[in-house]
Coordinates of C-alpha atoms and ligand atoms in Angstrom, one line a residue:
M1 CA -8.5 28.2 19.4
K2 CA -10.1 25.1 18.2
T3 CA -8.6 22.9 20.8
K4 CA -7.4 23.4 24.4
L5 CA -4.4 21.2 23.6
S6 CA -1.8 23.8 22.8
A7 CA 0.6 21.3 21.2
L8 CA -2.0 20.5 18.6
Q9 CA -3.1 24.1 18.0
T10 CA 0.5 25.1 17.5
W11 CA 1.2 22.3 15.1
V12 CA -2.0 23.1 13.0
D13 CA -1.0 26.8 13.0
Q14 CA 2.6 26.0 11.9
V15 CA 1.3 23.7 9.1
A16 CA -1.1 26.3 7.9
S17 CA 1.6 29.0 7.7
H18 CA 3.8 26.7 5.7
T19 CA 1.2 25.2 3.3
L20 CA -1.0 28.3 3.0
P21 CA -4.5 26.9 2.8
D22 CA -7.5 29.2 2.0
A23 CA -9.5 27.8 4.9
I24 CA -9.1 25.4 7.8
H25 CA -11.8 22.9 8.8
W26 CA -11.7 21.0 12.1
C27 CA -13.6 17.8 11.5
D28 CA -16.3 16.8 14.0
G29 CA -16.9 13.4 12.4
S30 CA -20.7 13.9 12.1
D31 CA -22.9 12.3 9.4
A32 CA -23.8 15.8 8.3
E33 CA -20.1 16.6 7.7
Y34 CA -19.7 13.4 5.7
Q35 CA -22.7 14.4 3.5
Q36 CA -21.4 17.9 3.1
M37 CA -18.1 16.5 1.8
I38 CA -19.8 14.1 -0.5
D39 CA -21.9 17.0 -2.0
K40 CA -18.8 19.1 -2.4
M41 CA -17.0 16.3 -4.2
L42 CA -20.0 15.6 -6.4
D43 CA -20.0 19.4 -7.3
D44 CA -16.4 19.5 -8.2
G45 CA -16.5 16.2 -10.1
T46 CA -14.0 14.3 -7.9
L47 CA -16.8 11.9 -7.0
S48 CA -19.7 10.7 -9.0
K49 CA -23.0 9.0 -8.0
L50 CA -23.4 5.4 -8.8
N51 CA -26.9 4.0 -9.5
Q52 CA -28.8 5.1 -6.3
H53 CA -31.6 2.6 -6.8
T54 CA -29.4 -0.5 -6.8
Y55 CA -26.4 1.0 -4.9
P56 CA -27.8 3.5 -2.4
N57 CA -25.2 6.0 -1.0
C58 CA -22.5 4.5 -3.2
Y59 CA -20.1 6.7 -5.0
L60 CA -17.2 6.4 -7.5
H61 CA -13.8 8.1 -7.2
R62 CA -11.2 7.9 -10.0
S63 CA -7.7 8.5 -8.8
D64 CA -5.0 9.8 -11.0
P65 CA -4.0 6.9 -13.3
T66 CA -0.4 7.1 -12.0
D67 CA -1.6 6.9 -8.4
V68 CA -3.2 3.6 -7.9
A69 CA -1.2 1.7 -5.3
R70 CA 1.3 2.0 -2.5
V71 CA 4.7 3.1 -3.6
E72 CA 7.3 1.3 -1.5
H73 CA 10.3 2.9 -3.3
R74 CA 9.0 6.3 -2.3
T75 CA 8.3 5.3 1.3
F76 CA 10.9 6.2 3.9
V77 CA 11.6 5.6 7.6
C78 CA 13.7 8.4 9.0
T79 CA 15.4 7.4 12.2
G80 CA 18.5 9.1 13.7
E81 CA 20.5 5.9 13.2
K82 CA 20.3 4.2 9.8
D83 CA 20.5 0.8 11.4
D84 CA 17.4 1.5 13.5
A85 CA 15.3 1.5 10.2
G86 CA 17.1 -1.6 9.0
P87 CA 17.7 -3.1 5.6
N88 CA 13.9 -3.7 5.3
N89 CA 13.2 0.1 5.0
N90 CA 14.3 2.9 2.8
W91 CA 16.1 5.4 5.1
M92 CA 16.9 9.0 5.1
N93 CA 18.3 10.9 8.1
P94 CA 15.5 13.0 9.7
A95 CA 17.0 16.4 8.9
D96 CA 17.3 15.5 5.2
G97 CA 13.9 13.9 5.3
H98 CA 12.2 16.9 6.8
A99 CA 14.0 19.3 4.4
K100 CA 13.1 17.3 1.3
V101 CA 9.5 16.8 2.1
D102 CA 8.9 20.3 3.7
A103 CA 10.1 21.9 0.5
L104 CA 7.3 20.1 -1.3
F105 CA 4.7 21.1 1.3
A106 CA 5.5 24.9 0.9
G107 CA 2.4 26.6 -0.3
T108 CA 0.9 23.3 -1.4
M109 CA -2.6 24.0 0.0
K110 CA -3.1 27.4 -1.7
G111 CA -6.6 27.5 -3.0
R112 CA -7.5 24.5 -1.0
T113 CA -9.2 23.8 2.4
M114 CA -7.1 22.2 5.1
Y115 CA -8.9 19.5 7.0
V116 CA -7.9 18.6 10.6
I117 CA -9.0 15.1 11.4
P118 CA -8.6 13.8 15.0
Y119 CA -9.0 10.0 15.0
C120 CA -8.7 7.1 17.3
M121 CA -7.3 3.8 16.2
G122 CA -9.2 1.2 18.2
P123 CA -12.3 1.4 20.4
I124 CA -12.6 4.9 21.8
D125 CA -12.5 3.7 25.4
S126 CA -9.9 1.0 25.0
P127 CA -6.5 1.3 26.9
F128 CA -5.0 -0.4 23.8
S129 CA -6.1 2.3 21.4
R130 CA -3.9 5.1 20.2
C131 CA -4.9 8.4 18.7
G132 CA -3.7 10.5 15.8
V133 CA -4.5 13.7 14.0
E134 CA -4.3 13.8 10.2
I135 CA -4.1 17.2 8.4
T136 CA -5.0 16.8 4.8
D137 CA -6.2 18.9 1.8
S138 CA -8.1 16.0 0.4
P139 CA -11.9 15.6 1.1
Y140 CA -11.5 12.1 -0.3
V141 CA -9.2 11.3 2.6
L142 CA -11.7 12.8 5.0
I143 CA -14.7 10.7 3.8
N144 CA -12.5 7.5 3.8
M145 CA -11.2 8.3 7.3
K146 CA -14.8 8.7 8.5
L147 CA -15.5 5.1 7.3
M148 CA -12.2 3.6 8.4
T149 CA -11.6 5.1 11.8
R150 CA -13.4 6.5 14.9
M151 CA -12.9 10.1 14.0
G152 CA -14.1 13.5 15.2
K153 CA -15.2 15.0 18.5
K154 CA -14.8 12.0 20.7
A155 CA -11.3 11.3 19.4
L156 CA -10.4 14.9 20.0
Q157 CA -11.6 14.7 23.6
R158 CA -9.4 11.6 24.1
I159 CA -6.4 13.4 22.5
E160 CA -6.9 16.4 24.8
K161 CA -7.1 14.2 27.8
E162 CA -4.0 12.0 26.9
E163 CA -2.0 15.0 25.5
S164 CA -0.3 12.7 23.1
F165 CA -1.1 11.7 19.5
V166 CA 0.5 10.7 16.2
K167 CA 0.9 13.6 13.8
G168 CA 0.1 12.9 10.1
L169 CA 0.5 15.6 7.5
H170 CA -0.8 14.9 4.1
S171 CA -1.3 16.8 0.8
T172 CA -2.1 15.5 -2.6
G173 CA 0.5 18.0 -3.8
D174 CA 0.6 18.0 -7.6
L175 CA 0.2 14.2 -7.8
S176 CA 3.4 13.9 -9.8
P177 CA 5.1 10.5 -9.1
D178 CA 8.6 12.0 -8.8
R179 CA 7.3 14.5 -6.2
R180 CA 5.6 11.7 -4.2
L181 CA 7.1 10.9 -0.7
I182 CA 5.7 9.0 2.2
M183 CA 7.9 9.8 5.1
H184 CA 7.8 8.4 8.6
F185 CA 9.6 9.8 11.6
P186 CA 8.9 7.2 14.2
E187 CA 11.0 8.9 16.9
E188 CA 8.8 11.9 16.6
L189 CA 5.5 9.9 16.1
L190 CA 5.2 11.9 12.9
I191 CA 4.2 11.1 9.3
K192 CA 4.5 13.4 6.2
S193 CA 3.0 12.2 3.0
I194 CA 2.7 14.2 -0.2
G195 CA 1.9 13.6 -3.9
S196 CA -0.6 10.8 -3.6
G197 CA -4.3 10.5 -3.0
Y198 CA -4.3 6.7 -2.9
G199 CA -5.4 4.7 0.2
G200 CA -2.4 3.5 2.0
N201 CA -0.3 6.6 1.1
A202 CA -3.0 9.0 2.0
L203 CA -5.3 7.6 4.7
L204 CA -2.6 7.9 7.2
G205 CA -4.4 6.0 10.0
K206 CA -4.0 2.7 8.2
K207 CA -0.5 1.5 7.1
C208 CA 1.5 4.6 8.1
H209 CA 0.1 5.0 11.6
A210 CA -1.4 1.6 12.6
L211 CA 1.5 -0.4 11.3
R212 CA 4.7 1.6 10.6
I213 CA 4.5 4.1 13.5
A214 CA 2.6 1.7 15.8
S215 CA 5.0 -1.1 15.3
F216 CA 7.7 1.2 16.6
Q217 CA 5.5 2.4 19.5
A218 CA 4.6 -1.2 20.3
R219 CA 8.2 -2.3 20.7
R220 CA 8.8 0.6 23.1
E221 CA 5.7 -0.2 25.0
G222 CA 5.8 -4.0 24.9
W223 CA 3.0 -5.0 22.5
L224 CA 2.7 -5.9 18.8
A225 CA 1.2 -4.0 15.8
E226 CA 0.6 -6.6 13.0
H227 CA -0.7 -6.9 9.5
M228 CA -3.3 -9.5 10.6
L229 CA -7.0 -10.1 10.2
I230 CA -8.9 -11.2 13.4
V231 CA -11.7 -13.7 13.1
G232 CA -13.9 -15.5 15.6
L233 CA -14.8 -19.1 14.8
E234 CA -17.9 -20.4 16.6
S235 CA -18.2 -24.2 16.5
P236 CA -21.5 -26.1 16.4
T237 CA -21.0 -26.7 20.1
G238 CA -20.9 -23.0 20.8
E239 CA -17.2 -22.7 21.6
T240 CA -15.6 -19.6 20.0
H241 CA -11.9 -19.3 19.2
Y242 CA -10.3 -16.1 17.9
V243 CA -7.5 -16.4 15.4
A244 CA -5.2 -13.7 14.0
C245 CA -3.8 -14.3 10.5
A246 CA -0.9 -12.5 8.8
F247 CA -0.9 -12.8 5.0
P248 CA 0.7 -10.4 2.5
S249 CA -1.4 -7.9 0.7
A250 CA -4.1 -9.3 -1.6
C251 CA -3.8 -12.9 -0.3
G252 CA -7.4 -13.1 0.8
K253 CA -7.3 -11.6 4.3
T254 CA -10.7 -9.9 3.8
N255 CA -12.2 -13.1 2.3
L256 CA -11.0 -15.2 5.3
A257 CA -12.2 -12.6 7.8
M258 CA -15.7 -12.7 6.4
L259 CA -15.8 -16.4 5.5
I260 CA -19.2 -18.0 5.2
P261 CA -19.2 -21.7 6.3
P262 CA -20.1 -24.0 3.5
D263 CA -23.4 -26.0 3.8
S264 CA -21.3 -29.1 4.4
L265 CA -20.1 -27.7 7.7
P266 CA -23.4 -27.0 9.4
G267 CA -23.6 -25.2 12.7
W268 CA -20.4 -23.1 12.3
K269 CA -20.5 -19.3 12.6
V270 CA -17.8 -16.9 11.7
W271 CA -17.4 -13.4 13.2
T272 CA -15.3 -10.7 11.7
L273 CA -13.2 -8.6 14.1
G274 CA -10.8 -7.1 11.5
D275 CA -9.5 -7.7 8.0
D276 CA -6.1 -6.1 7.9
I277 CA -4.5 -5.0 11.2
A278 CA -4.3 -6.3 14.7
W279 CA -2.8 -4.8 17.8
L280 CA -1.9 -7.5 20.2
H281 CA -1.3 -7.0 24.0
L282 CA -0.6 -9.5 26.7
G283 CA -3.4 -9.5 29.3
D284 CA -2.8 -9.8 33.0
D285 CA -3.7 -13.5 32.7
G286 CA -0.9 -14.0 30.2
Q287 CA -3.3 -14.3 27.2
L288 CA -2.6 -12.4 24.1
R289 CA -5.5 -10.2 23.3
A290 CA -6.3 -8.4 20.0
I291 CA -8.1 -5.3 19.0
N292 CA -8.6 -4.1 15.4
P293 CA -7.5 -0.5 15.3
E294 CA -9.7 0.2 12.3
S295 CA -13.5 0.5 12.0
G296 CA -13.9 -0.1 8.3
Y297 CA -12.6 -2.0 5.3
F298 CA -10.5 -0.7 2.4
G299 CA -10.7 -3.9 0.3
V300 CA -9.6 -5.0 -3.1
V301 CA -12.7 -5.2 -5.3
P302 CA -11.8 -7.5 -8.2
G303 CA -12.7 -11.0 -7.5
T304 CA -15.4 -10.1 -4.9
N305 CA -18.6 -12.0 -5.6
E306 CA -21.3 -14.1 -3.9
K307 CA -19.1 -17.2 -4.1
T308 CA -15.7 -15.7 -3.0
N309 CA -17.1 -13.4 -0.3
K310 CA -20.8 -13.1 0.0
N311 CA -20.6 -10.8 3.1
A312 CA -18.4 -8.4 1.2
A313 CA -20.5 -8.6 -2.0
D314 CA -23.6 -7.7 0.1
M315 CA -22.0 -5.0 2.3
I316 CA -20.7 -3.0 -0.7
K317 CA -24.2 -2.7 -2.2
R318 CA -24.8 0.4 0.0
D319 CA -22.9 3.2 1.7
T320 CA -19.7 2.4 -0.1
I321 CA -17.0 4.5 -1.8
F322 CA -15.5 2.7 -4.8
T323 CA -12.2 3.8 -6.2
N324 CA -11.1 2.9 -9.7
V325 CA -13.8 0.4 -10.6
A326 CA -15.6 0.3 -14.0
T327 CA -19.2 1.1 -14.5
T328 CA -22.1 -0.5 -16.5
A329 CA -24.5 1.2 -18.8
D330 CA -26.9 1.3 -15.8
N331 CA -24.2 3.2 -13.8
E332 CA -23.6 0.3 -11.5
P333 CA -20.0 -0.4 -10.4
W334 CA -18.4 -3.3 -12.2
W335 CA -15.1 -5.2 -11.8
E336 CA -13.5 -8.4 -13.1
G337 CA -15.0 -11.3 -11.2
K338 CA -18.4 -9.7 -10.8
T339 CA -21.0 -12.2 -11.8
D340 CA -23.6 -9.8 -13.3
G341 CA -23.6 -6.9 -15.7
E342 CA -20.9 -5.8 -18.1
P343 CA -18.5 -2.9 -18.2
A344 CA -19.4 0.1 -20.3
I345 CA -16.9 2.7 -18.9
D346 CA -13.5 1.6 -17.6
W347 CA -11.7 2.7 -14.4
Q348 CA -10.2 5.7 -16.2
G349 CA -13.6 6.9 -17.5
R350 CA -13.0 5.8 -21.1
P351 CA -15.5 3.7 -23.0
Y352 CA -14.5 0.1 -22.2
D353 CA -12.2 -1.5 -24.8
P354 CA -10.5 -4.7 -23.9
A355 CA -7.5 -3.5 -25.9
N356 CA -6.9 -1.0 -23.1
G357 CA -6.6 -3.7 -20.5
K358 CA -8.9 -4.6 -17.6
A359 CA -12.1 -2.7 -17.0
A360 CA -11.5 -2.2 -13.3
H361 CA -8.0 -1.5 -12.0
P362 CA -6.7 -4.7 -10.4
N363 CA -6.1 -2.8 -7.2
S364 CA -9.5 -1.0 -7.3
R365 CA -10.9 -0.7 -3.8
F366 CA -14.1 -0.4 -1.7
T367 CA -14.2 1.6 1.4
V368 CA -17.1 0.7 3.8
A369 CA -17.8 0.9 7.5
A370 CA -17.3 -2.3 9.4
H371 CA -20.9 -2.4 10.7
N372 CA -22.2 -2.8 7.2
N373 CA -20.8 -6.4 7.3
A374 CA -23.4 -9.0 8.3
S375 CA -20.6 -11.0 10.1
Y376 CA -19.3 -8.1 12.1
S377 CA -18.6 -9.1 15.7
S378 CA -19.9 -6.9 18.4
L379 CA -16.7 -7.7 20.3
A380 CA -14.8 -5.6 17.7
D381 CA -15.9 -2.6 19.9
A382 CA -14.8 -4.3 23.2
P383 CA -12.2 -2.2 24.9
E384 CA -10.4 -5.3 26.2
G385 CA -10.2 -7.0 22.8
V386 CA -10.5 -10.8 22.2
P387 CA -8.2 -13.6 23.4
I388 CA -6.2 -15.1 20.5
S389 CA -5.9 -18.9 20.4
A390 CA -3.8 -19.2 17.2
I391 CA -1.6 -17.0 15.1
V392 CA -1.5 -18.0 11.5
F393 CA 1.0 -17.0 8.9
G394 CA 0.6 -17.6 5.2
G395 CA 1.6 -16.7 1.7
R396 CA 0.8 -17.2 -1.9
R397 CA 3.0 -20.1 -2.9
K398 CA 2.4 -22.3 -6.0
E399 CA 4.8 -24.8 -4.6
L400 CA 6.6 -25.9 -1.4
A401 CA 4.4 -24.8 1.5
P402 CA 1.9 -27.4 2.6
L403 CA -1.8 -26.6 3.2
V404 CA -1.1 -26.1 6.9
Y405 CA 1.6 -26.8 9.5
E406 CA 2.1 -26.0 13.2
A407 CA 5.3 -24.6 14.6
R408 CA 7.0 -26.5 17.4
S409 CA 7.2 -23.6 19.8
W410 CA 6.8 -19.9 20.0
E411 CA 10.4 -19.4 19.0
H412 CA 10.1 -21.8 16.0
G413 CA 6.9 -19.9 15.1
V414 CA 8.9 -16.7 14.9
L415 CA 11.1 -18.4 12.4
V416 CA 8.0 -19.6 10.4
G417 CA 6.8 -15.9 10.4
A418 CA 10.2 -14.6 9.5
G419 CA 10.3 -17.0 6.5
V420 CA 7.0 -16.0 5.0
A421 CA 7.3 -15.4 1.3
S422 CA 4.7 -14.7 -1.3
E423 CA 4.1 -14.0 -5.0
T424 CA 3.7 -10.2 -5.4
T425 CA 0.3 -8.7 -6.3
A426 CA -1.2 -5.4 -7.6
A427 CA -1.4 -3.8 -4.1
N428 CA 2.0 -2.4 -4.6
V429 CA 3.5 -0.7 -7.7
G430 CA 5.9 -3.2 -9.3
E431 CA 6.2 -6.6 -11.0
V432 CA 3.3 -9.0 -10.2
G433 CA 3.8 -12.7 -9.5
I434 CA 7.5 -12.9 -8.3
V435 CA 8.2 -14.6 -5.0
R436 CA 9.6 -12.2 -2.4
R437 CA 10.3 -12.6 1.3
D438 CA 7.6 -10.9 3.4
P439 CA 8.3 -11.7 7.0
M440 CA 5.1 -11.7 9.1
A441 CA 3.6 -10.1 6.0
M442 CA 5.2 -6.9 7.4
K443 CA 7.9 -6.2 4.8
P444 CA 6.2 -3.0 3.6
F445 CA 5.0 -2.0 7.0
C446 CA 7.5 -2.6 9.8
G447 CA 8.7 0.8 11.0
Y448 CA 12.0 -0.4 12.3
N449 CA 14.8 -3.0 11.8
F450 CA 13.4 -6.5 11.2
A451 CA 16.2 -7.9 13.3
D452 CA 15.0 -5.9 16.3
Y453 CA 11.4 -6.8 15.5
W454 CA 12.2 -10.5 15.6
T455 CA 14.0 -9.9 18.9
H456 CA 10.8 -8.2 20.2
W457 CA 8.7 -11.1 19.0
L458 CA 11.0 -13.7 20.6
S459 CA 10.8 -11.7 23.9
F460 CA 7.2 -12.7 24.4
A461 CA 8.3 -16.3 25.1
D462 CA 9.6 -15.2 28.5
K463 CA 6.6 -13.1 29.3
S464 CA 3.8 -15.7 29.2
E465 CA 3.1 -19.4 29.4
H466 CA -0.2 -19.0 27.6
L467 CA 0.9 -17.7 24.2
P468 CA -1.1 -18.8 21.2
K469 CA 0.2 -21.6 19.0
I470 CA 1.6 -20.5 15.7
F471 CA 0.7 -22.0 12.3
H472 CA 1.4 -21.5 8.6
V473 CA -1.2 -22.0 5.8
N474 CA -1.0 -21.9 2.0
W475 CA -4.3 -21.9 0.1
F476 CA -2.5 -21.4 -3.2
R477 CA -0.7 -24.7 -4.0
Q478 CA -1.0 -25.7 -7.6
T479 CA -0.4 -28.7 -9.8
P480 CA 2.4 -28.4 -12.3
D481 CA -0.3 -27.5 -14.9
G482 CA -1.5 -24.6 -12.9
K483 CA -4.7 -26.0 -11.1
F484 CA -5.3 -25.2 -7.5
L485 CA -5.0 -28.2 -5.2
W486 CA -7.2 -26.8 -2.6
P487 CA -10.7 -25.2 -3.2
G488 CA -10.1 -22.3 -0.8
F489 CA -12.6 -19.6 0.2
G490 CA -15.3 -21.1 2.6
E491 CA -13.6 -24.5 2.6
N492 CA -10.7 -22.9 4.4
L493 CA -12.8 -23.3 7.5
R494 CA -11.8 -27.0 7.4
V495 CA -8.2 -26.0 7.9
L496 CA -9.1 -23.6 10.7
E497 CA -11.1 -26.5 12.3
W498 CA -7.9 -28.5 12.4
I499 CA -6.0 -25.6 13.9
I500 CA -8.5 -25.2 16.7
D501 CA -8.4 -28.9 17.4
R502 CA -4.7 -28.6 17.7
C503 CA -5.0 -25.7 20.1
E504 CA -7.4 -27.8 22.2
N505 CA -5.2 -30.9 22.0
R506 CA -8.0 -32.9 20.3
V507 CA -6.1 -34.2 17.4
G508 CA -2.6 -35.7 16.7
A509 CA -0.2 -34.7 13.9
N510 CA 2.7 -35.8 11.9
E511 CA 6.0 -34.4 13.2
T512 CA 8.3 -33.3 10.4
P513 CA 11.5 -31.1 10.3
I514 CA 9.4 -28.1 9.5
G515 CA 6.8 -28.6 12.2
Y516 CA 3.6 -30.6 12.7
L517 CA 1.5 -31.5 9.6
P518 CA -2.0 -32.9 9.7
N519 CA -2.6 -36.6 9.1
P520 CA -4.7 -36.4 5.9
D521 CA -7.5 -38.2 7.7
D522 CA -7.7 -35.4 10.3
I523 CA -8.7 -32.8 7.7
N524 CA -12.5 -32.8 7.6
T525 CA -13.3 -33.6 3.9
T526 CA -17.0 -34.4 4.3
D527 CA -18.8 -33.5 1.1
L528 CA -15.6 -32.1 -0.4
D529 CA -14.5 -33.1 -3.9
I530 CA -10.8 -33.6 -3.4
S531 CA -8.7 -36.6 -4.5
A532 CA -6.6 -38.6 -2.1
D533 CA -3.5 -37.6 -4.2
A534 CA -4.2 -33.9 -3.8
L535 CA -4.7 -34.2 -0.1
A536 CA -1.5 -36.2 0.2
A537 CA 0.4 -33.5 -1.7
L538 CA -1.1 -30.8 0.5
T539 CA -0.1 -32.6 3.7
S540 CA 3.5 -33.6 2.9
I541 CA 6.8 -31.9 2.3
D542 CA 9.5 -32.3 -0.4
R543 CA 12.7 -32.4 1.7
D544 CA 14.9 -31.3 -1.2
Q545 CA 12.8 -28.3 -1.9
W546 CA 12.6 -27.5 1.8
R547 CA 16.4 -27.7 2.2
T548 CA 16.8 -25.2 -0.5
E549 CA 14.2 -23.0 1.1
M550 CA 15.7 -23.1 4.5
E551 CA 19.1 -22.3 3.1
S552 CA 17.6 -19.3 1.4
V553 CA 15.8 -18.3 4.6
G554 CA 19.2 -18.6 6.3
E555 CA 20.9 -16.3 3.8
Y556 CA 18.0 -13.8 4.2
L557 CA 18.4 -13.8 7.9
D558 CA 22.2 -13.4 7.6
S559 CA 21.6 -10.2 5.6
Y560 CA 20.5 -8.6 8.9
G561 CA 24.0 -9.0 10.3
D562 CA 25.0 -8.8 13.9
R563 CA 21.6 -7.5 15.1
L564 CA 19.9 -10.8 14.1
P565 CA 18.8 -12.6 17.3
K566 CA 20.9 -15.7 17.7
A567 CA 17.8 -17.6 18.9
L568 CA 16.3 -17.1 15.4
K569 CA 19.4 -18.3 13.6
H570 CA 19.5 -21.3 15.9
Q571 CA 15.9 -22.2 14.9
Q572 CA 16.8 -22.0 11.2
E573 CA 19.9 -24.1 11.7
R574 CA 17.9 -26.7 13.6
V575 CA 15.3 -27.1 10.9
T576 CA 18.0 -27.2 8.2
A577 CA 19.9 -29.9 10.1
D578 CA 16.7 -31.9 10.6
L579 CA 16.2 -31.8 6.8
T580 CA 19.5 -33.4 6.0
Ligands
OXD601 C1 -3.7 -3.2 2.0 C2 -2.4 -3.7 1.6 O1 -4.2 -2.3 1.3 O2 -1.9 -4.5 2.4 O3 -4.3 -3.6 2.9 O4 -1.8 -3.3 0.6
MN602 MN1 -3.0 -4.9 4.1

């Protein structure tokens, strides 16, 4: 017996008798265990050392070339009722789902070791945290889980005390794309994933547990599990506001979470709480409080440099696992957007040849522990989390959406979130650059029917008078000839400054049908090279374009049928009417 929790021991025994591993390893989460796994992977060639002088403790893993991103078309939510999963999810009934995936798991761990990884999503002593156990045959998963979660002995102790945990079963299987399945059984708090070794499909604590299963749990228990970064903004006067921002994958959440204030905004400090996921609970005082369930970053590497994200560029110079980057002749990692060196070997291990495409895969990743980040907030470990002043939605939109606007109310804010749309990126398999609806940036991650999810969001309005204000931002507006109108990166702090001023009632705004927009003069442009025309374009709306947009949002909402909350439809109708 490796645990006194018989439900856990029984599950591990059952999985072992079905998957037939050669050995079973219960992970203790120690540094020695991490090193042992690194050594094992170096031995079998699944990991290689990067230049240890310039990149100490950094390693490179190359995934199978067909296994480089999340696979939404192979991802399922298996609820007893199809409508509980909703049109936003692929659905299978649980019996079929189990049968299909269990067949693939039969004997899959023969010749392999099965790792049992107890982990805690969130600070180990927080009442808001939730635990899980991942069983996997991948040492790559184990080392990533060590960096991304609080895993090992302490998590197991908490699980044994609480006697409840999310079960996650993973095997790389044979990596064949048509035998790849990522199955969620929210009613059983269970995940089964096979055929992939890539991040979001394989590190089950992240998207599968902390978003899909947790969103389902959160609805039942009265909280929210969201695809949001959490950042603390300390003003020159020493006042700190915490903001949670939901942007679709690869829209710069990690960059914003680690923002470095530009020299022209002296005295500001920015603290990172999280870069991808926030769990939000109402405190006894009616304030919404956030914890980051993760303890590390699994970030997109290309584009990371001193200018776009200095904190990230620095933190990945040590103790980092790189996946699918290129390397230089000096065996340093290299990626598009890196400001020094040049690629010698591409992400697939071939001599670099531009005819083969990019040197690093566009969705290549770094995995690194959060405490490596110079802007890491010590409150990221606080069991009570941090109070949230503003919720910010955003997307990648060349046109339409202004730089920033504020929703009129919580209910209107839910509409703003439900209407989020963005141009697709390389984080998911599929076409890049087409606009798709991504409500609350949760399209790939909400573990139940979006209509019920919006009802759940709306219900918060009755529960508290102190909810955060809701905003929408768009850093990606372009001129017709493809130039960005806003400089982005560190300068985004100027927009966050306006958001905080609105939260503190320190600044007025221009009321429009879509919400409150800044008066151009109220955006701090000290030492910023931006034309009055660009600023005017960024702080105004085109009514015709917006009417079309709101009609399209209306059609999208209608596709949720009778379950769509009337209050949300009412918000959409009101904005549409105001635009005509
Ligand atoms: C991620 C994603 O990896 O959103 O965070 O795809
Ligand atoms: Mn994400």
